Amino acid sequence: DAKTTQPTSMDCAEGRAANLPCNHSTISGNEYVYWYRQIHSQGPQYIIHGLKNNETNEMASLIITEDRKSSTLILPHATLRDTAVYYCIVRDDKIIFGKGTRLHILP
Amino acid sequence: GAVVSQHPSRVICKSGTSVKIECRSLDFQATTMFWYRQFPKKSLMLMATSNEGSKATYEQGVEKDKFLINHASLTLSTLTVTSAHPEDSSFYICSAREEYSNQPQHFGDGTRLSIL
């Protein structure tokens, strides 16, 4: 079973920041948090991952709470091409996908 | 960045045919690869974990004789759907992980299999 809980869907206006939450209250000390997204009919795309410090790359920022029980993926300036299903993953030795968050970017 | 190539991207074939799907890690060595299956509007379902040089580990409910997995090298894993039937029609996706455990898994673009 997936170890994370995410909202089923979210809307975000184009050009605004999209903030996608994830709860992972049972995360253990050495488990990383990974974010992927899947655009329709494509394979999942890796976005970012982190252990306990906040991370930023060219795609997104990842904010992890101090107790590591939740995190937020931030897409700073959402575009229509960011419409996808976003998966928050706490990985053991293999990735088990939950239902993810379906993000709609509104023009 | 790390790239996983999956081939073919689409297959249409008759019932009873066996179909082979290839998954290659192009710029890294993958001791472990994974095979997923996805039905329309559903999430990815892990089918099996493929380990280089050893037998694959199948998830509960996945028929190992139906879905043959071979991981003969550090850059190639294959999934063969044997004697495919219409209910095997699905989107099959592979992924590969770099050697160090905290590195992300990278996914192929998937193979859409349609059995007539």
PDB file of C-alpha atoms in Angstrom:
ATOM      1  CA  ASP A   1       0.000   0.000   0.000  1.00  0.00           C
ATOM      2  CA  ALA A   2       1.081   3.554  -0.669  1.00  0.00           C
ATOM      3  CA  LYS A   3       2.399   5.309   2.402  1.00  0.00           C
ATOM      4  CA  THR A   4       1.168   8.758   1.432  1.00  0.00           C
ATOM      5  CA  THR A   5      -2.089  10.696   1.333  1.00  0.00           C
ATOM      6  CA  GLN A   6      -2.780  13.362  -1.267  1.00  0.00           C
ATOM      7  CA  PRO A   7      -5.844  15.346  -2.318  1.00  0.00           C
ATOM      8  CA  THR A   8      -7.616  13.808  -5.275  1.00  0.00           C
ATOM      9  CA  SER A   9      -7.537  16.939  -7.392  1.00  0.00           C
ATOM     10  CA  MET A  10      -6.528  20.593  -7.367  1.00  0.00           C
ATOM     11  CA  ASP A  11      -6.915  23.600  -9.615  1.00  0.00           C
ATOM     12  CA  CYS A  12      -4.374  26.351 -10.124  1.00  0.00           C
ATOM     13  CA  ALA A  13      -4.445  29.443 -12.309  1.00  0.00           C
ATOM     14  CA  GLU A  14      -1.816  29.674 -15.007  1.00  0.00           C
ATOM     15  CA  GLY A  15       1.165  31.727 -13.861  1.00  0.00           C
ATOM     16  CA  ARG A  16       0.454  31.219 -10.184  1.00  0.00           C
ATOM     17  CA  ALA A  17       2.317  28.951  -7.821  1.00  0.00           C
ATOM     18  CA  ALA A  18       0.868  25.460  -7.459  1.00  0.00           C
ATOM     19  CA  ASN A  19       1.265  24.018  -3.972  1.00  0.00           C
ATOM     20  CA  LEU A  20       0.621  20.301  -3.742  1.00  0.00           C
ATOM     21  CA  PRO A  21       0.433  18.809  -0.242  1.00  0.00           C
ATOM     22  CA  CYS A  22       1.278  15.302   0.844  1.00  0.00           C
ATOM     23  CA  ASN A  23       0.942  13.543   4.181  1.00  0.00           C
ATOM     24  CA  HIS A  24       3.350  10.756   5.073  1.00  0.00           C
ATOM     25  CA  SER A  25       2.913  10.391   8.816  1.00  0.00           C
ATOM     26  CA  THR A  26       4.418   6.884   8.978  1.00  0.00           C
ATOM     27  CA  ILE A  27       7.656   7.799   7.228  1.00  0.00           C
ATOM     28  CA  SER A  28      10.736   6.278   8.826  1.00  0.00           C
ATOM     29  CA  GLY A  29      14.015   8.026   9.473  1.00  0.00           C
ATOM     30  CA  ASN A  30      15.918   6.892   6.411  1.00  0.00           C
ATOM     31  CA  GLU A  31      13.110   7.088   3.852  1.00  0.00           C
ATOM     32  CA  TYR A  32      13.201   9.774   1.190  1.00  0.00           C
ATOM     33  CA  VAL A  33      10.218  11.629  -0.211  1.00  0.00           C
ATOM     34  CA  TYR A  34      10.002  11.586  -4.008  1.00  0.00           C
ATOM     35  CA  TRP A  35       7.685  13.443  -6.325  1.00  0.00           C
ATOM     36  CA  TYR A  36       6.782  12.293  -9.814  1.00  0.00           C
ATOM     37  CA  ARG A  37       4.186  13.405 -12.293  1.00  0.00           C
ATOM     38  CA  GLN A  38       2.460  11.633 -15.124  1.00  0.00           C
ATOM     39  CA  ILE A  39       1.194  13.505 -18.116  1.00  0.00           C
ATOM     40  CA  HIS A  40      -1.499  11.681 -20.030  1.00  0.00           C
ATOM     41  CA  SER A  41      -0.290   8.555 -21.859  1.00  0.00           C
ATOM     42  CA  GLN A  42       3.329   9.027 -20.830  1.00  0.00           C
ATOM     43  CA  GLY A  43       5.569   7.370 -18.279  1.00  0.00           C
ATOM     44  CA  PRO A  44       6.025   9.074 -14.900  1.00  0.00           C
ATOM     45  CA  GLN A  45       8.531  11.915 -14.830  1.00  0.00           C
ATOM     46  CA  TYR A  46      10.822  12.416 -11.857  1.00  0.00           C
ATOM     47  CA  ILE A  47      10.533  15.897 -10.332  1.00  0.00           C
ATOM     48  CA  ILE A  48      12.427  16.127  -7.060  1.00  0.00           C
ATOM     49  CA  HIS A  49      13.271  14.254  -3.886  1.00  0.00           C
ATOM     50  CA  GLY A  50      14.470  15.009  -0.377  1.00  0.00           C
ATOM     51  CA  LEU A  51      15.170  13.545   3.030  1.00  0.00           C
ATOM     52  CA  LYS A  52      14.673  16.349   5.548  1.00  0.00           C
ATOM     53  CA  ASN A  53      16.048  19.560   4.091  1.00  0.00           C
ATOM     54  CA  ASN A  54      14.085  21.658   1.631  1.00  0.00           C
ATOM     55  CA  GLU A  55      15.167  21.114  -1.947  1.00  0.00           C
ATOM     56  CA  THR A  56      14.933  23.155  -5.125  1.00  0.00           C
ATOM     57  CA  ASN A  57      15.718  22.361  -8.725  1.00  0.00           C
ATOM     58  CA  GLU A  58      14.818  23.759 -12.116  1.00  0.00           C
ATOM     59  CA  MET A  59      11.363  22.199 -11.998  1.00  0.00           C
ATOM     60  CA  ALA A  60      10.120  22.677  -8.460  1.00  0.00           C
ATOM     61  CA  SER A  61      10.743  23.165  -4.766  1.00  0.00           C
ATOM     62  CA  LEU A  62      10.123  20.612  -2.056  1.00  0.00           C
ATOM     63  CA  ILE A  63       9.287  21.735   1.440  1.00  0.00           C
ATOM     64  CA  ILE A  64       9.453  19.034   4.129  1.00  0.00           C
ATOM     65  CA  THR A  65       8.134  19.735   7.621  1.00  0.00           C
ATOM     66  CA  GLU A  66      10.515  19.421  10.528  1.00  0.00           C
ATOM     67  CA  ASP A  67       8.801  16.273  11.799  1.00  0.00           C
ATOM     68  CA  ARG A  68       8.888  14.898   8.226  1.00  0.00           C
ATOM     69  CA  LYS A  69       5.261  13.852   8.422  1.00  0.00           C
ATOM     70  CA  SER A  70       4.225  15.995   5.494  1.00  0.00           C
ATOM     71  CA  SER A  71       5.649  17.838   2.517  1.00  0.00           C
ATOM     72  CA  THR A  72       4.614  20.298  -0.166  1.00  0.00           C
ATOM     73  CA  LEU A  73       5.647  20.375  -3.785  1.00  0.00           C
ATOM     74  CA  ILE A  74       5.733  23.872  -5.213  1.00  0.00           C
ATOM     75  CA  LEU A  75       5.609  24.635  -8.922  1.00  0.00           C
ATOM     76  CA  PRO A  76       6.497  28.333  -8.811  1.00  0.00           C
ATOM     77  CA  HIS A  77       4.864  29.509 -12.036  1.00  0.00           C
ATOM     78  CA  ALA A  78       2.413  26.926 -13.305  1.00  0.00           C
ATOM     79  CA  THR A  79       1.814  26.578 -17.027  1.00  0.00           C
ATOM     80  CA  LEU A  80      -0.749  24.587 -18.966  1.00  0.00           C
ATOM     81  CA  ARG A  81       1.919  21.951 -19.584  1.00  0.00           C
ATOM     82  CA  ASP A  82       2.028  21.253 -15.859  1.00  0.00           C
ATOM     83  CA  THR A  83      -1.425  19.661 -16.034  1.00  0.00           C
ATOM     84  CA  ALA A  84      -0.775  16.103 -14.856  1.00  0.00           C
ATOM     85  CA  VAL A  85      -1.247  13.611 -12.033  1.00  0.00           C
ATOM     86  CA  TYR A  86       1.324  14.274  -9.323  1.00  0.00           C
ATOM     87  CA  TYR A  87       2.502  11.435  -7.119  1.00  0.00           C
ATOM     88  CA  CYS A  88       4.139  11.823  -3.730  1.00  0.00           C
ATOM     89  CA  ILE A  89       6.129   8.695  -2.928  1.00  0.00           C
ATOM     90  CA  VAL A  90       7.842   7.486   0.215  1.00  0.00           C
ATOM     91  CA  ARG A  91      10.033   4.815  -1.186  1.00  0.00           C
ATOM     92  CA  ASP A  92      11.056   1.627   0.420  1.00  0.00           C
ATOM     93  CA  ASP A  93      12.946  -0.636  -1.950  1.00  0.00           C
ATOM     94  CA  LYS A  94      10.302  -0.193  -4.643  1.00  0.00           C
ATOM     95  CA  ILE A  95       7.794   2.472  -5.633  1.00  0.00           C
ATOM     96  CA  ILE A  96       4.155   1.778  -4.887  1.00  0.00           C
ATOM     97  CA  PHE A  97       1.920   4.395  -6.464  1.00  0.00           C
ATOM     98  CA  GLY A  98      -1.115   5.808  -4.719  1.00  0.00           C
ATOM     99  CA  LYS A  99      -3.816   7.707  -6.564  1.00  0.00           C
ATOM    100  CA  GLY A 100      -1.929  10.994  -6.692  1.00  0.00           C
ATOM    101  CA  THR A 101      -3.300  14.493  -7.184  1.00  0.00           C
ATOM    102  CA  ARG A 102      -4.778  15.454 -10.523  1.00  0.00           C
ATOM    103  CA  LEU A 103      -3.620  19.046 -11.055  1.00  0.00           C
ATOM    104  CA  HIS A 104      -5.573  21.180 -13.489  1.00  0.00           C
ATOM    105  CA  ILE A 105      -3.944  24.404 -14.638  1.00  0.00           C
ATOM    106  CA  LEU A 106      -6.601  26.890 -15.623  1.00  0.00           C
ATOM    107  CA  PRO A 107      -5.913  29.409 -18.388  1.00  0.00           C
TER     108      PRO A 107
ATOM    109  CA  GLY B   1      19.780  13.270 -16.885  1.00  0.00           C
ATOM    110  CA  ALA B   2      19.126   9.569 -16.547  1.00  0.00           C
ATOM    111  CA  VAL B   3      17.165   8.095 -19.424  1.00  0.00           C
ATOM    112  CA  VAL B   4      15.188   4.906 -19.692  1.00  0.00           C
ATOM    113  CA  SER B   5      14.187   3.771 -23.144  1.00  0.00           C
ATOM    114  CA  GLN B   6      11.246   1.450 -23.687  1.00  0.00           C
ATOM    115  CA  HIS B   7      10.429  -0.280 -26.953  1.00  0.00           C
ATOM    116  CA  PRO B   8       8.068  -0.624 -28.706  1.00  0.00           C
ATOM    117  CA  SER B   9       5.823   2.286 -27.795  1.00  0.00           C
ATOM    118  CA  ARG B  10       2.763   0.616 -29.231  1.00  0.00           C
ATOM    119  CA  VAL B  11       1.856  -2.934 -30.192  1.00  0.00           C
ATOM    120  CA  ILE B  12      -1.308  -4.271 -31.784  1.00  0.00           C
ATOM    121  CA  CYS B  13      -1.496  -8.006 -32.274  1.00  0.00           C
ATOM    122  CA  LYS B  14      -3.809 -10.972 -32.465  1.00  0.00           C
ATOM    123  CA  SER B  15      -4.948 -13.038 -29.517  1.00  0.00           C
ATOM    124  CA  GLY B  16      -2.551 -15.886 -28.757  1.00  0.00           C
ATOM    125  CA  THR B  17       0.562 -13.979 -29.797  1.00  0.00           C
ATOM    126  CA  SER B  18       3.479 -13.488 -27.431  1.00  0.00           C
ATOM    127  CA  VAL B  19       4.788  -9.954 -27.180  1.00  0.00           C
ATOM    128  CA  LYS B  20       8.191  -8.823 -25.924  1.00  0.00           C
ATOM    129  CA  ILE B  21       8.807  -5.369 -24.482  1.00  0.00           C
ATOM    130  CA  GLU B  22      12.321  -4.066 -23.933  1.00  0.00           C
ATOM    131  CA  CYS B  23      13.497  -1.639 -21.270  1.00  0.00           C
ATOM    132  CA  ARG B  24      16.967  -0.125 -21.438  1.00  0.00           C
ATOM    133  CA  SER B  25      18.824   2.226 -19.147  1.00  0.00           C
ATOM    134  CA  LEU B  26      20.788   4.394 -21.556  1.00  0.00           C
ATOM    135  CA  ASP B  27      23.320   6.197 -19.403  1.00  0.00           C
ATOM    136  CA  PHE B  28      23.510   4.279 -16.168  1.00  0.00           C
ATOM    137  CA  GLN B  29      23.707   0.740 -14.907  1.00  0.00           C
ATOM    138  CA  ALA B  30      20.560  -0.603 -13.332  1.00  0.00           C
ATOM    139  CA  THR B  31      20.870  -3.608 -11.087  1.00  0.00           C
ATOM    140  CA  THR B  32      17.146  -3.338 -10.441  1.00  0.00           C
ATOM    141  CA  MET B  33      14.360  -2.637 -12.882  1.00  0.00           C
ATOM    142  CA  PHE B  34      10.621  -2.599 -12.314  1.00  0.00           C
ATOM    143  CA  TRP B  35       7.612  -3.391 -14.459  1.00  0.00           C
ATOM    144  CA  TYR B  36       4.267  -1.683 -13.986  1.00  0.00           C
ATOM    145  CA  ARG B  37       0.880  -1.979 -15.598  1.00  0.00           C
ATOM    146  CA  GLN B  38      -1.696   0.785 -15.862  1.00  0.00           C
ATOM    147  CA  PHE B  39      -5.367   0.598 -16.796  1.00  0.00           C
ATOM    148  CA  PRO B  40      -7.252   3.679 -18.044  1.00  0.00           C
ATOM    149  CA  LYS B  41      -7.771   6.324 -15.377  1.00  0.00           C
ATOM    150  CA  LYS B  42      -6.044   4.146 -12.786  1.00  0.00           C
ATOM    151  CA  SER B  43      -2.714   4.441 -11.061  1.00  0.00           C
ATOM    152  CA  LEU B  44       0.341   2.372 -11.942  1.00  0.00           C
ATOM    153  CA  MET B  45       0.354  -1.112 -10.474  1.00  0.00           C
ATOM    154  CA  LEU B  46       3.686  -2.782  -9.755  1.00  0.00           C
ATOM    155  CA  MET B  47       3.896  -6.183 -11.424  1.00  0.00           C
ATOM    156  CA  ALA B  48       7.413  -7.328 -10.649  1.00  0.00           C
ATOM    157  CA  THR B  49      10.925  -6.366  -9.655  1.00  0.00           C
ATOM    158  CA  SER B  50      13.625  -7.462 -12.046  1.00  0.00           C
ATOM    159  CA  ASN B  51      17.092  -8.150 -10.672  1.00  0.00           C
ATOM    160  CA  GLU B  52      20.108  -8.495 -12.944  1.00  0.00           C
ATOM    161  CA  GLY B  53      21.309 -12.061 -13.084  1.00  0.00           C
ATOM    162  CA  SER B  54      18.564 -13.536 -10.932  1.00  0.00           C
ATOM    163  CA  LYS B  55      14.887 -14.367 -11.038  1.00  0.00           C
ATOM    164  CA  ALA B  56      12.326 -11.627 -10.916  1.00  0.00           C
ATOM    165  CA  THR B  57      10.189 -11.064  -7.850  1.00  0.00           C
ATOM    166  CA  TYR B  58       6.510 -10.910  -8.717  1.00  0.00           C
ATOM    167  CA  GLU B  59       3.808  -9.051  -6.823  1.00  0.00           C
ATOM    168  CA  GLN B  60       0.869 -10.964  -5.452  1.00  0.00           C
ATOM    169  CA  GLY B  61      -1.649 -11.883  -8.114  1.00  0.00           C
ATOM    170  CA  VAL B  62       0.742 -11.509 -11.063  1.00  0.00           C
ATOM    171  CA  GLU B  63       1.196 -14.727 -13.037  1.00  0.00           C
ATOM    172  CA  LYS B  64       4.893 -15.372 -13.526  1.00  0.00           C
ATOM    173  CA  ASP B  65       4.256 -17.816 -16.374  1.00  0.00           C
ATOM    174  CA  LYS B  66       2.162 -15.235 -18.137  1.00  0.00           C
ATOM    175  CA  PHE B  67       4.553 -12.335 -17.732  1.00  0.00           C
ATOM    176  CA  LEU B  68       8.103 -13.554 -18.288  1.00  0.00           C
ATOM    177  CA  ILE B  69      10.841 -11.198 -17.156  1.00  0.00           C
ATOM    178  CA  ASN B  70      14.481 -11.438 -18.094  1.00  0.00           C
ATOM    179  CA  HIS B  71      17.191  -9.085 -16.823  1.00  0.00           C
ATOM    180  CA  ALA B  72      20.255 -10.386 -18.592  1.00  0.00           C
ATOM    181  CA  SER B  73      22.457  -7.300 -18.306  1.00  0.00           C
ATOM    182  CA  LEU B  74      22.818  -4.148 -16.234  1.00  0.00           C
ATOM    183  CA  THR B  75      21.138  -2.103 -18.943  1.00  0.00           C
ATOM    184  CA  LEU B  76      18.394  -4.341 -20.311  1.00  0.00           C
ATOM    185  CA  SER B  77      15.272  -5.993 -18.949  1.00  0.00           C
ATOM    186  CA  THR B  78      12.543  -7.579 -21.057  1.00  0.00           C
ATOM    187  CA  LEU B  79       8.917  -8.381 -20.328  1.00  0.00           C
ATOM    188  CA  THR B  80       7.256 -11.020 -22.476  1.00  0.00           C
ATOM    189  CA  VAL B  81       3.483 -11.304 -22.375  1.00  0.00           C
ATOM    190  CA  THR B  82       2.906 -14.908 -23.374  1.00  0.00           C
ATOM    191  CA  SER B  83      -0.146 -16.032 -25.312  1.00  0.00           C
ATOM    192  CA  ALA B  84      -1.699 -12.611 -24.960  1.00  0.00           C
ATOM    193  CA  HIS B  85      -5.464 -12.202 -24.764  1.00  0.00           C
ATOM    194  CA  PRO B  86      -7.668  -9.103 -24.911  1.00  0.00           C
ATOM    195  CA  GLU B  87      -7.666  -8.782 -21.123  1.00  0.00           C
ATOM    196  CA  ASP B  88      -3.882  -8.310 -21.276  1.00  0.00           C
ATOM    197  CA  SER B  89      -4.402  -5.093 -23.221  1.00  0.00           C
ATOM    198  CA  SER B  90      -2.942  -2.330 -21.081  1.00  0.00           C
ATOM    199  CA  PHE B  91      -0.226   0.306 -20.736  1.00  0.00           C
ATOM    200  CA  TYR B  92       3.016  -1.323 -19.567  1.00  0.00           C
ATOM    201  CA  ILE B  93       5.740   0.855 -18.062  1.00  0.00           C
ATOM    202  CA  CYS B  94       9.231  -0.026 -16.941  1.00  0.00           C
ATOM    203  CA  SER B  95      11.557   1.828 -14.642  1.00  0.00           C
ATOM    204  CA  ALA B  96      15.160   1.534 -13.586  1.00  0.00           C
ATOM    205  CA  ARG B  97      17.055   2.659 -10.559  1.00  0.00           C
ATOM    206  CA  GLU B  98      20.654   3.759 -10.343  1.00  0.00           C
ATOM    207  CA  GLU B  99      23.013   1.888  -8.107  1.00  0.00           C
ATOM    208  CA  TYR B 100      22.742   3.993  -4.949  1.00  0.00           C
ATOM    209  CA  SER B 101      19.544   3.486  -3.016  1.00  0.00           C
ATOM    210  CA  ASN B 102      18.518   7.125  -2.659  1.00  0.00           C
ATOM    211  CA  GLN B 103      18.750   7.856  -6.348  1.00  0.00           C
ATOM    212  CA  PRO B 104      15.373   8.226  -8.062  1.00  0.00           C
ATOM    213  CA  GLN B 105      13.806   5.634 -10.288  1.00  0.00           C
ATOM    214  CA  HIS B 106      13.480   6.741 -13.864  1.00  0.00           C
ATOM    215  CA  PHE B 107      10.632   5.577 -16.052  1.00  0.00           C
ATOM    216  CA  GLY B 108      10.278   4.663 -19.682  1.00  0.00           C
ATOM    217  CA  ASP B 109       7.559   6.197 -21.829  1.00  0.00           C
ATOM    218  CA  GLY B 110       5.475   3.042 -21.713  1.00  0.00           C
ATOM    219  CA  THR B 111       4.175   0.487 -24.188  1.00  0.00           C
ATOM    220  CA  ARG B 112       0.541   0.467 -25.150  1.00  0.00           C
ATOM    221  CA  LEU B 113      -0.442  -3.126 -25.857  1.00  0.00           C
ATOM    222  CA  SER B 114      -3.665  -3.865 -27.682  1.00  0.00           C
ATOM    223  CA  ILE B 115      -4.723  -7.469 -28.207  1.00  0.00           C
ATOM    224  CA  LEU B 116      -7.421  -8.029 -30.787  1.00  0.00           C
TER     225      LEU B 116
END
